Amino acid sequence: MPMPKFRKVVILGYRSVGKSSLALQFVKGDFPEEYDPTIENTWSKSLVLGTDEFDLQLVDTAGQDEYSLLPHSFVLGIHGYVLVYSVTSLKSFQIANGIHTKLQDRRGKSLMPIVLVGNKNDLPAQSREVKTEDGKKLADSWGAAFMEASAKDPEKSHVIFTKIIEEIDRVESSFCDDRKCQVM
Ligand code: GDP
């Protein structure tokens, strides 16, 4: 079996959108009703996709707002991003767009695989502030993947993190094309 491929992914988004809950659901298979928002937490998980084995490192951040500056550690050595908003918060959707702009400014033309996630879609329709189609349109405008999810749903949480691994490979191969390069 070849060596596992190392992938480092940062979870970004406004506070309370469910970043930690999604990460914990994926890593520990549990939806924590009570979870202390930590400044930053890193989780590791091994997973097999097709014939490849991945060693995924997930950085769960404390959350960003319109005034946040993105530290170097969110840019250097990062293979991809899971950008989360809550479908019940228009503000969190706007913040996600702002984070994307800041990432682009910081990373320039380098590879930027992203999965945009509209979380909390288990909540009643009347609390929704962001339409599914608006999430999809925003992700399309970035060339990113999109999905709605709920951290209460183990399967959806799993799909988010397998999708970012697939996105990293997809963006890499479209960028590399016939150049001989590889994501390290
Ligand atoms: P973070 O600050 O973005 O990491 O958000 P947390 O994961 O700490 O979640 C903030 C609050 O939203 C907590 O009370 C969670 O239980 C709740 N929450 C997170 N994800 C979901 C979800 O998908 N559905 C529902 N109904 N609540 C959620």
mmCIF file of C-alpha atoms and ligand atoms in Angstrom:
data_model
loop_
_atom_site.group_PDB
_atom_site.id
_atom_site.type_symbol
_atom_site.label_atom_id
_atom_site.label_comp_id
_atom_site.label_asym_id
_atom_site.label_seq_id
_atom_site.Cartn_x
_atom_site.Cartn_y
_atom_site.Cartn_z
ATOM 1 C CA MET A 1 0.000 0.000 0.000
ATOM 2 C CA PRO A 2 1.463 3.437 -0.890
ATOM 3 C CA MET A 3 2.033 6.050 1.827
ATOM 4 C CA PRO A 4 -1.133 7.920 2.894
ATOM 5 C CA LYS A 5 -1.491 11.302 1.195
ATOM 6 C CA PHE A 6 -1.365 14.158 3.698
ATOM 7 C CA ARG A 7 -4.064 16.817 3.320
ATOM 8 C CA LYS A 8 -4.443 19.846 5.557
ATOM 9 C CA VAL A 9 -7.817 21.578 5.473
ATOM 10 C CA VAL A 10 -9.011 24.684 7.343
ATOM 11 C CA ILE A 11 -12.643 25.158 8.366
ATOM 12 C CA LEU A 12 -13.592 28.825 8.133
ATOM 13 C CA GLY A 13 -16.773 30.814 8.718
ATOM 14 C CA TYR A 14 -18.626 33.153 11.058
ATOM 15 C CA ARG A 15 -19.012 32.040 14.675
ATOM 16 C CA SER A 16 -21.788 29.619 15.677
ATOM 17 C CA VAL A 17 -22.453 28.390 12.156
ATOM 18 C CA GLY A 18 -21.532 24.830 13.189
ATOM 19 C CA LYS A 19 -17.849 24.517 12.208
ATOM 20 C CA SER A 20 -16.900 22.553 15.338
ATOM 21 C CA SER A 21 -20.087 20.480 15.234
ATOM 22 C CA LEU A 22 -19.415 19.404 11.638
ATOM 23 C CA ALA A 23 -15.793 18.546 12.456
ATOM 24 C CA LEU A 24 -16.761 16.580 15.571
ATOM 25 C CA GLN A 25 -19.526 14.746 13.766
ATOM 26 C CA PHE A 26 -17.000 13.709 11.130
ATOM 27 C CA VAL A 27 -14.076 12.899 13.441
ATOM 28 C CA LYS A 28 -15.914 11.409 16.423
ATOM 29 C CA GLY A 29 -19.321 10.544 14.941
ATOM 30 C CA ASP A 30 -21.140 12.625 17.513
ATOM 31 C CA PHE A 31 -23.235 15.813 17.587
ATOM 32 C CA PRO A 32 -22.155 17.668 20.719
ATOM 33 C CA GLU A 33 -25.108 19.519 22.313
ATOM 34 C CA GLU A 34 -22.602 21.321 24.543
ATOM 35 C CA TYR A 35 -19.223 22.281 23.108
ATOM 36 C CA ASP A 36 -16.857 24.954 24.325
ATOM 37 C CA PRO A 37 -15.827 27.116 21.380
ATOM 38 C CA THR A 38 -12.067 26.830 21.499
ATOM 39 C CA ILE A 39 -9.663 29.308 19.981
ATOM 40 C CA GLU A 40 -8.486 26.707 17.502
ATOM 41 C CA ASN A 41 -8.415 22.944 17.407
ATOM 42 C CA THR A 42 -6.748 20.496 15.067
ATOM 43 C CA TRP A 43 -8.176 17.047 14.390
ATOM 44 C CA SER A 44 -6.652 14.175 12.464
ATOM 45 C CA LYS A 45 -8.470 11.415 10.683
ATOM 46 C CA SER A 46 -7.372 8.707 8.298
ATOM 47 C CA LEU A 47 -9.700 7.692 5.529
ATOM 48 C CA VAL A 48 -9.689 5.622 2.393
ATOM 49 C CA LEU A 49 -11.242 6.923 -0.814
ATOM 50 C CA GLY A 50 -11.190 4.493 -3.692
ATOM 51 C CA THR A 51 -7.701 3.024 -3.726
ATOM 52 C CA ASP A 52 -6.074 5.973 -1.955
ATOM 53 C CA GLU A 53 -5.462 6.425 1.735
ATOM 54 C CA PHE A 54 -5.536 9.952 3.163
ATOM 55 C CA ASP A 55 -4.208 11.403 6.364
ATOM 56 C CA LEU A 56 -6.514 14.399 6.829
ATOM 57 C CA GLN A 57 -5.638 17.164 9.247
ATOM 58 C CA LEU A 58 -8.558 19.486 10.012
ATOM 59 C CA VAL A 59 -8.026 22.912 11.545
ATOM 60 C CA ASP A 60 -11.234 24.054 13.269
ATOM 61 C CA THR A 61 -10.929 27.822 13.675
ATOM 62 C CA ALA A 62 -12.586 30.045 16.261
ATOM 63 C CA GLY A 63 -14.521 31.903 13.564
ATOM 64 C CA GLN A 64 -14.060 35.029 11.504
ATOM 65 C CA ASP A 65 -16.029 38.228 11.074
ATOM 66 C CA GLU A 66 -15.829 41.179 8.705
ATOM 67 C CA TYR A 67 -12.825 42.587 10.594
ATOM 68 C CA SER A 68 -10.747 39.390 10.835
ATOM 69 C CA LEU A 69 -7.379 39.180 9.183
ATOM 70 C CA LEU A 70 -6.390 35.720 8.022
ATOM 71 C CA PRO A 71 -3.145 34.566 9.658
ATOM 72 C CA HIS A 72 -0.303 32.964 7.668
ATOM 73 C CA SER A 73 -1.177 29.624 9.224
ATOM 74 C CA PHE A 74 -4.482 29.663 7.280
ATOM 75 C CA VAL A 75 -2.628 30.086 4.001
ATOM 76 C CA LEU A 76 0.760 28.382 4.061
ATOM 77 C CA GLY A 77 0.754 24.623 3.627
ATOM 78 C CA ILE A 78 -3.058 24.483 3.385
ATOM 79 C CA HIS A 79 -4.469 22.236 0.668
ATOM 80 C CA GLY A 80 -8.125 23.245 0.878
ATOM 81 C CA TYR A 81 -10.932 25.002 2.739
ATOM 82 C CA VAL A 82 -14.354 24.150 4.055
ATOM 83 C CA LEU A 83 -16.175 27.467 4.216
ATOM 84 C CA VAL A 84 -19.289 27.267 6.387
ATOM 85 C CA TYR A 85 -22.311 29.530 6.801
ATOM 86 C CA SER A 86 -25.658 28.844 8.399
ATOM 87 C CA VAL A 87 -28.734 28.814 6.141
ATOM 88 C CA THR A 88 -30.481 30.608 9.034
ATOM 89 C CA SER A 89 -28.079 33.578 8.963
ATOM 90 C CA LEU A 90 -27.731 35.944 6.031
ATOM 91 C CA LYS A 91 -24.910 37.664 7.881
ATOM 92 C CA SER A 92 -22.908 34.415 8.015
ATOM 93 C CA PHE A 93 -23.407 34.026 4.245
ATOM 94 C CA GLN A 94 -22.071 37.541 3.631
ATOM 95 C CA ILE A 95 -19.130 36.835 5.950
ATOM 96 C CA ALA A 96 -18.355 33.648 3.963
ATOM 97 C CA ASN A 97 -18.146 35.740 0.805
ATOM 98 C CA GLY A 98 -15.855 38.220 2.569
ATOM 99 C CA ILE A 99 -13.587 35.395 3.765
ATOM 100 C CA HIS A 100 -13.349 34.109 0.202
ATOM 101 C CA THR A 101 -12.239 37.552 -1.025
ATOM 102 C CA LYS A 102 -9.587 37.730 1.705
ATOM 103 C CA LEU A 103 -8.359 34.228 0.833
ATOM 104 C CA GLN A 104 -8.058 35.178 -2.810
ATOM 105 C CA ASP A 105 -6.120 38.327 -1.896
ATOM 106 C CA ARG A 106 -3.752 36.274 0.257
ATOM 107 C CA ARG A 107 -3.294 33.266 -2.007
ATOM 108 C CA GLY A 108 -3.168 35.030 -5.346
ATOM 109 C CA LYS A 109 -3.460 32.615 -8.204
ATOM 110 C CA SER A 110 -2.436 29.549 -6.212
ATOM 111 C CA LEU A 111 -4.690 26.507 -5.992
ATOM 112 C CA MET A 112 -7.727 27.086 -3.798
ATOM 113 C CA PRO A 113 -9.987 24.050 -3.497
ATOM 114 C CA ILE A 114 -13.118 25.011 -1.546
ATOM 115 C CA VAL A 115 -16.337 23.381 -0.429
ATOM 116 C CA LEU A 116 -18.964 25.969 0.525
ATOM 117 C CA VAL A 117 -21.366 24.515 3.110
ATOM 118 C CA GLY A 118 -24.790 25.887 4.045
ATOM 119 C CA ASN A 119 -25.176 24.267 7.473
ATOM 120 C CA LYS A 120 -28.202 23.830 9.789
ATOM 121 C CA ASN A 121 -30.573 22.824 7.017
ATOM 122 C CA ASP A 122 -32.416 20.654 9.560
ATOM 123 C CA LEU A 123 -33.927 23.806 11.110
ATOM 124 C CA PRO A 124 -37.517 24.782 10.194
ATOM 125 C CA ALA A 125 -38.036 26.474 6.832
ATOM 126 C CA GLN A 126 -39.328 29.662 8.472
ATOM 127 C CA SER A 127 -35.924 30.277 10.087
ATOM 128 C CA ARG A 128 -34.117 30.106 6.741
ATOM 129 C CA GLU A 129 -32.458 33.329 5.533
ATOM 130 C CA VAL A 130 -30.354 31.972 2.640
ATOM 131 C CA LYS A 131 -31.912 30.137 -0.303
ATOM 132 C CA THR A 132 -30.224 26.963 -1.557
ATOM 133 C CA GLU A 133 -29.915 28.473 -5.035
ATOM 134 C CA ASP A 134 -28.063 31.520 -3.667
ATOM 135 C CA GLY A 135 -25.497 29.258 -1.994
ATOM 136 C CA LYS A 136 -25.077 27.300 -5.211
ATOM 137 C CA LYS A 137 -24.701 30.489 -7.280
ATOM 138 C CA LEU A 138 -22.027 31.847 -4.949
ATOM 139 C CA ALA A 139 -20.038 28.589 -5.033
ATOM 140 C CA ASP A 140 -20.357 28.460 -8.848
ATOM 141 C CA SER A 141 -18.996 31.997 -9.108
ATOM 142 C CA TRP A 142 -15.909 30.808 -7.190
ATOM 143 C CA GLY A 143 -15.576 27.539 -9.137
ATOM 144 C CA ALA A 144 -16.098 25.744 -5.809
ATOM 145 C CA ALA A 145 -18.209 22.792 -4.709
ATOM 146 C CA PHE A 146 -21.415 23.429 -2.753
ATOM 147 C CA MET A 147 -23.654 21.513 -0.436
ATOM 148 C CA GLU A 148 -26.188 22.066 2.303
ATOM 149 C CA ALA A 149 -25.802 19.983 5.436
ATOM 150 C CA SER A 150 -26.662 19.484 9.059
ATOM 151 C CA ALA A 151 -24.091 18.614 11.692
ATOM 152 C CA LYS A 152 -26.812 16.358 13.138
ATOM 153 C CA ASP A 153 -26.579 14.199 10.014
ATOM 154 C CA PRO A 154 -23.477 11.945 10.116
ATOM 155 C CA GLU A 155 -23.662 11.088 6.421
ATOM 156 C CA LYS A 156 -23.788 14.710 5.242
ATOM 157 C CA SER A 157 -20.914 15.648 7.552
ATOM 158 C CA HIS A 158 -18.869 12.806 6.075
ATOM 159 C CA VAL A 159 -19.631 13.892 2.501
ATOM 160 C CA ILE A 160 -18.298 17.418 3.203
ATOM 161 C CA PHE A 161 -14.863 16.152 4.112
ATOM 162 C CA THR A 162 -14.620 13.532 1.385
ATOM 163 C CA LYS A 163 -15.708 16.238 -1.066
ATOM 164 C CA ILE A 164 -12.885 18.589 -0.053
ATOM 165 C CA ILE A 165 -10.380 15.784 -0.589
ATOM 166 C CA GLU A 166 -11.873 15.197 -4.045
ATOM 167 C CA GLU A 167 -11.818 18.941 -4.755
ATOM 168 C CA ILE A 168 -8.122 19.114 -3.859
ATOM 169 C CA ASP A 169 -7.424 16.365 -6.407
ATOM 170 C CA ARG A 170 -9.742 17.909 -9.007
ATOM 171 C CA VAL A 171 -8.211 21.389 -8.734
ATOM 172 C CA GLU A 172 -4.714 19.924 -8.726
ATOM 173 C CA SER A 173 -5.267 17.932 -11.901
ATOM 174 C CA SER A 174 -6.959 20.819 -13.736
ATOM 175 C CA PHE A 175 -4.084 23.117 -12.740
ATOM 176 C CA CYS A 176 -1.322 20.657 -13.440
ATOM 177 C CA ASP A 177 -2.832 19.251 -16.616
ATOM 178 C CA ASP A 178 0.188 18.334 -18.686
ATOM 179 C CA ARG A 179 2.718 20.038 -16.397
ATOM 180 C CA LYS A 180 4.386 17.422 -14.228
ATOM 181 C CA CYS A 181 3.319 18.601 -10.795
ATOM 182 C CA GLN A 182 1.770 17.155 -7.689
ATOM 183 C CA VAL A 183 0.149 18.435 -4.475
ATOM 184 C CA MET A 184 2.599 17.923 -1.608
HETATM 185 P P1 GDP B 1 -18.943 27.149 15.489
HETATM 186 O O1 GDP B 1 -18.770 28.351 16.394
HETATM 187 O O2 GDP B 1 -19.110 27.584 14.053
HETATM 188 O O3 GDP B 1 -17.883 26.118 15.660
HETATM 189 O O4 GDP B 1 -20.358 26.492 15.857
HETATM 190 P P2 GDP B 1 -20.669 25.274 16.839
HETATM 191 O O5 GDP B 1 -20.336 23.988 16.210
HETATM 192 O O6 GDP B 1 -20.075 25.568 18.188
HETATM 193 O O7 GDP B 1 -22.265 25.367 16.883
HETATM 194 C C1 GDP B 1 -22.927 26.536 17.361
HETATM 195 C C2 GDP B 1 -24.318 26.144 17.829
HETATM 196 O O8 GDP B 1 -25.105 25.675 16.734
HETATM 197 C C3 GDP B 1 -24.308 24.988 18.851
HETATM 198 O O9 GDP B 1 -25.351 25.228 19.779
HETATM 199 C C4 GDP B 1 -24.609 23.768 18.008
HETATM 200 O O10 GDP B 1 -25.239 22.754 18.761
HETATM 201 C C5 GDP B 1 -25.545 24.344 16.946
HETATM 202 N N1 GDP B 1 -25.443 23.643 15.655
HETATM 203 C C6 GDP B 1 -24.322 23.395 14.946
HETATM 204 N N2 GDP B 1 -24.602 22.769 13.804
HETATM 205 C C7 GDP B 1 -25.941 22.603 13.769
HETATM 206 C C8 GDP B 1 -26.850 22.007 12.826
HETATM 207 O O11 GDP B 1 -26.484 21.526 11.745
HETATM 208 N N3 GDP B 1 -28.191 22.053 13.161
HETATM 209 C C9 GDP B 1 -28.637 22.595 14.313
HETATM 210 N N4 GDP B 1 -29.956 22.572 14.534
HETATM 211 N N5 GDP B 1 -27.821 23.164 15.214
HETATM 212 C C10 GDP B 1 -26.490 23.166 14.954
#
